[in-house]
Amino acid sequence: MINTTNDPSTPPTQRSIGELVASIKDELVDVVHTEVDIAKKEFTSLGTKAGVIAACAAAVLFLLLSAWVMLLFAAASGLQALGLPAWASFLIVAGVFLLLAAIAGLIAFSFVKKLKAPEVTIETAKGAITAVQGKRHTAPVSYDDTFEELYGKQVSARTASTPTPGAKDEKAPTEDERVGSVRA
């Protein structure tokens, strides 16, 4: 017997399984709606705070940029006070910053050249897809595998799981071919 009320003095009544399931469903729906309402309130509060933070950050950046421009003018004026013409002072300051920008650009470009696709993540995602599709992926993946080894495992797993008549044997691209295709 189940007591369907919160009053302990009420005698318990018997409810059917259907009524119990419906009751559980209704309670779960109420819990989900309550959680969604709580999340909406939290995100609204976070959104408001994020807006204030963004506005303050924009003001700070504007003021810093304004101060930076004044510092550059001060540097050019300082060079002018040393006896250089005004145009030469501003040209020297601009040249220094162009040089710094070129150095930063070269450093960034060297990092871009070294970027690689997340090969292990791609391989494991493909393995998960084949697992969901019910195919067996037999080639284990290691973090120490080179691109060519990963590509070979991918091709061998694909051809082993789905043989296609007349399919040609694929060759793994070299490092130069792969980097060239990323740049294109």
mmCIF file of C-alpha atoms in Angstrom, residues 111-174:
data_model
loop_
_atom_site.group_PDB
_atom_site.id
_atom_site.type_symbol
_atom_site.label_atom_id
_atom_site.label_comp_id
_atom_site.label_asym_id
_atom_site.label_seq_id
_atom_site.Cartn_x
_atom_site.Cartn_y
_atom_site.Cartn_z
ATOM 1 C CA PHE A 111 53.621 29.338 -35.369
ATOM 2 C CA VAL A 112 51.003 29.115 -38.127
ATOM 3 C CA LYS A 113 53.376 27.039 -40.262
ATOM 4 C CA LYS A 114 53.819 24.589 -37.379
ATOM 5 C CA LEU A 115 50.078 24.162 -36.787
ATOM 6 C CA LYS A 116 48.743 20.685 -37.402
ATOM 7 C CA ALA A 117 45.252 19.352 -37.541
ATOM 8 C CA PRO A 118 44.141 17.600 -34.351
ATOM 9 C CA GLU A 119 44.961 14.227 -35.900
ATOM 10 C CA VAL A 120 44.350 12.056 -32.856
ATOM 11 C CA THR A 121 41.005 13.742 -32.214
ATOM 12 C CA ILE A 122 39.973 13.292 -35.834
ATOM 13 C CA GLU A 123 41.010 9.644 -35.783
ATOM 14 C CA THR A 124 39.202 8.891 -32.544
ATOM 15 C CA ALA A 125 36.090 10.679 -33.814
ATOM 16 C CA LYS A 126 36.182 8.569 -36.970
ATOM 17 C CA GLY A 127 36.645 5.497 -34.790
ATOM 18 C CA ALA A 128 33.612 6.496 -32.742
ATOM 19 C CA ILE A 129 31.571 6.922 -35.915
ATOM 20 C CA THR A 130 32.585 3.501 -37.180
ATOM 21 C CA ALA A 131 31.793 2.024 -33.767
ATOM 22 C CA VAL A 132 28.343 3.602 -33.803
ATOM 23 C CA GLN A 133 27.814 2.289 -37.310
ATOM 24 C CA GLY A 134 28.693 -1.177 -36.024
ATOM 25 C CA LYS A 135 32.005 -1.499 -37.848
ATOM 26 C CA ARG A 136 35.131 -2.724 -36.134
ATOM 27 C CA HIS A 137 38.159 -0.430 -36.051
ATOM 28 C CA THR A 138 41.221 -2.613 -35.552
ATOM 29 C CA ALA A 139 44.128 -0.199 -35.859
ATOM 30 C CA PRO A 140 45.055 1.299 -32.462
ATOM 31 C CA VAL A 141 46.064 4.948 -32.421
ATOM 32 C CA SER A 142 49.049 6.245 -30.490
ATOM 33 C CA TYR A 143 49.994 9.816 -29.657
ATOM 34 C CA ASP A 144 53.443 9.050 -31.061
ATOM 35 C CA ASP A 145 52.097 8.113 -34.514
ATOM 36 C CA THR A 146 53.165 10.318 -37.400
ATOM 37 C CA PHE A 147 50.656 11.744 -39.834
ATOM 38 C CA GLU A 148 51.525 9.074 -42.396
ATOM 39 C CA GLU A 149 50.974 6.283 -39.841
ATOM 40 C CA LEU A 150 47.629 7.741 -38.750
ATOM 41 C CA TYR A 151 46.554 8.151 -42.362
ATOM 42 C CA GLY A 152 47.561 4.559 -43.132
ATOM 43 C CA LYS A 153 45.598 3.270 -40.152
ATOM 44 C CA GLN A 154 42.597 5.289 -41.259
ATOM 45 C CA VAL A 155 42.789 3.952 -44.809
ATOM 46 C CA SER A 156 43.344 0.366 -43.663
ATOM 47 C CA ALA A 157 40.428 0.577 -41.209
ATOM 48 C CA ARG A 158 38.177 2.080 -43.869
ATOM 49 C CA THR A 159 39.071 -0.494 -46.512
ATOM 50 C CA ALA A 160 38.854 -3.368 -44.030
ATOM 51 C CA SER A 161 35.421 -2.351 -42.796
ATOM 52 C CA THR A 162 33.858 -1.355 -46.121
ATOM 53 C CA PRO A 163 35.507 -3.077 -49.071
ATOM 54 C CA THR A 164 34.523 -1.434 -52.315
ATOM 55 C CA PRO A 165 35.035 -3.200 -55.629
ATOM 56 C CA GLY A 166 37.531 -1.475 -57.888
ATOM 57 C CA ALA A 167 38.805 0.860 -55.155
ATOM 58 C CA LYS A 168 42.404 1.910 -55.637
ATOM 59 C CA ASP A 169 45.005 1.751 -52.870
ATOM 60 C CA GLU A 170 45.391 5.191 -51.281
ATOM 61 C CA LYS A 171 48.831 6.559 -50.479
ATOM 62 C CA ALA A 172 49.344 8.773 -47.453
ATOM 63 C CA PRO A 173 50.303 12.332 -48.414
ATOM 64 C CA THR A 174 53.734 13.515 -47.408
#
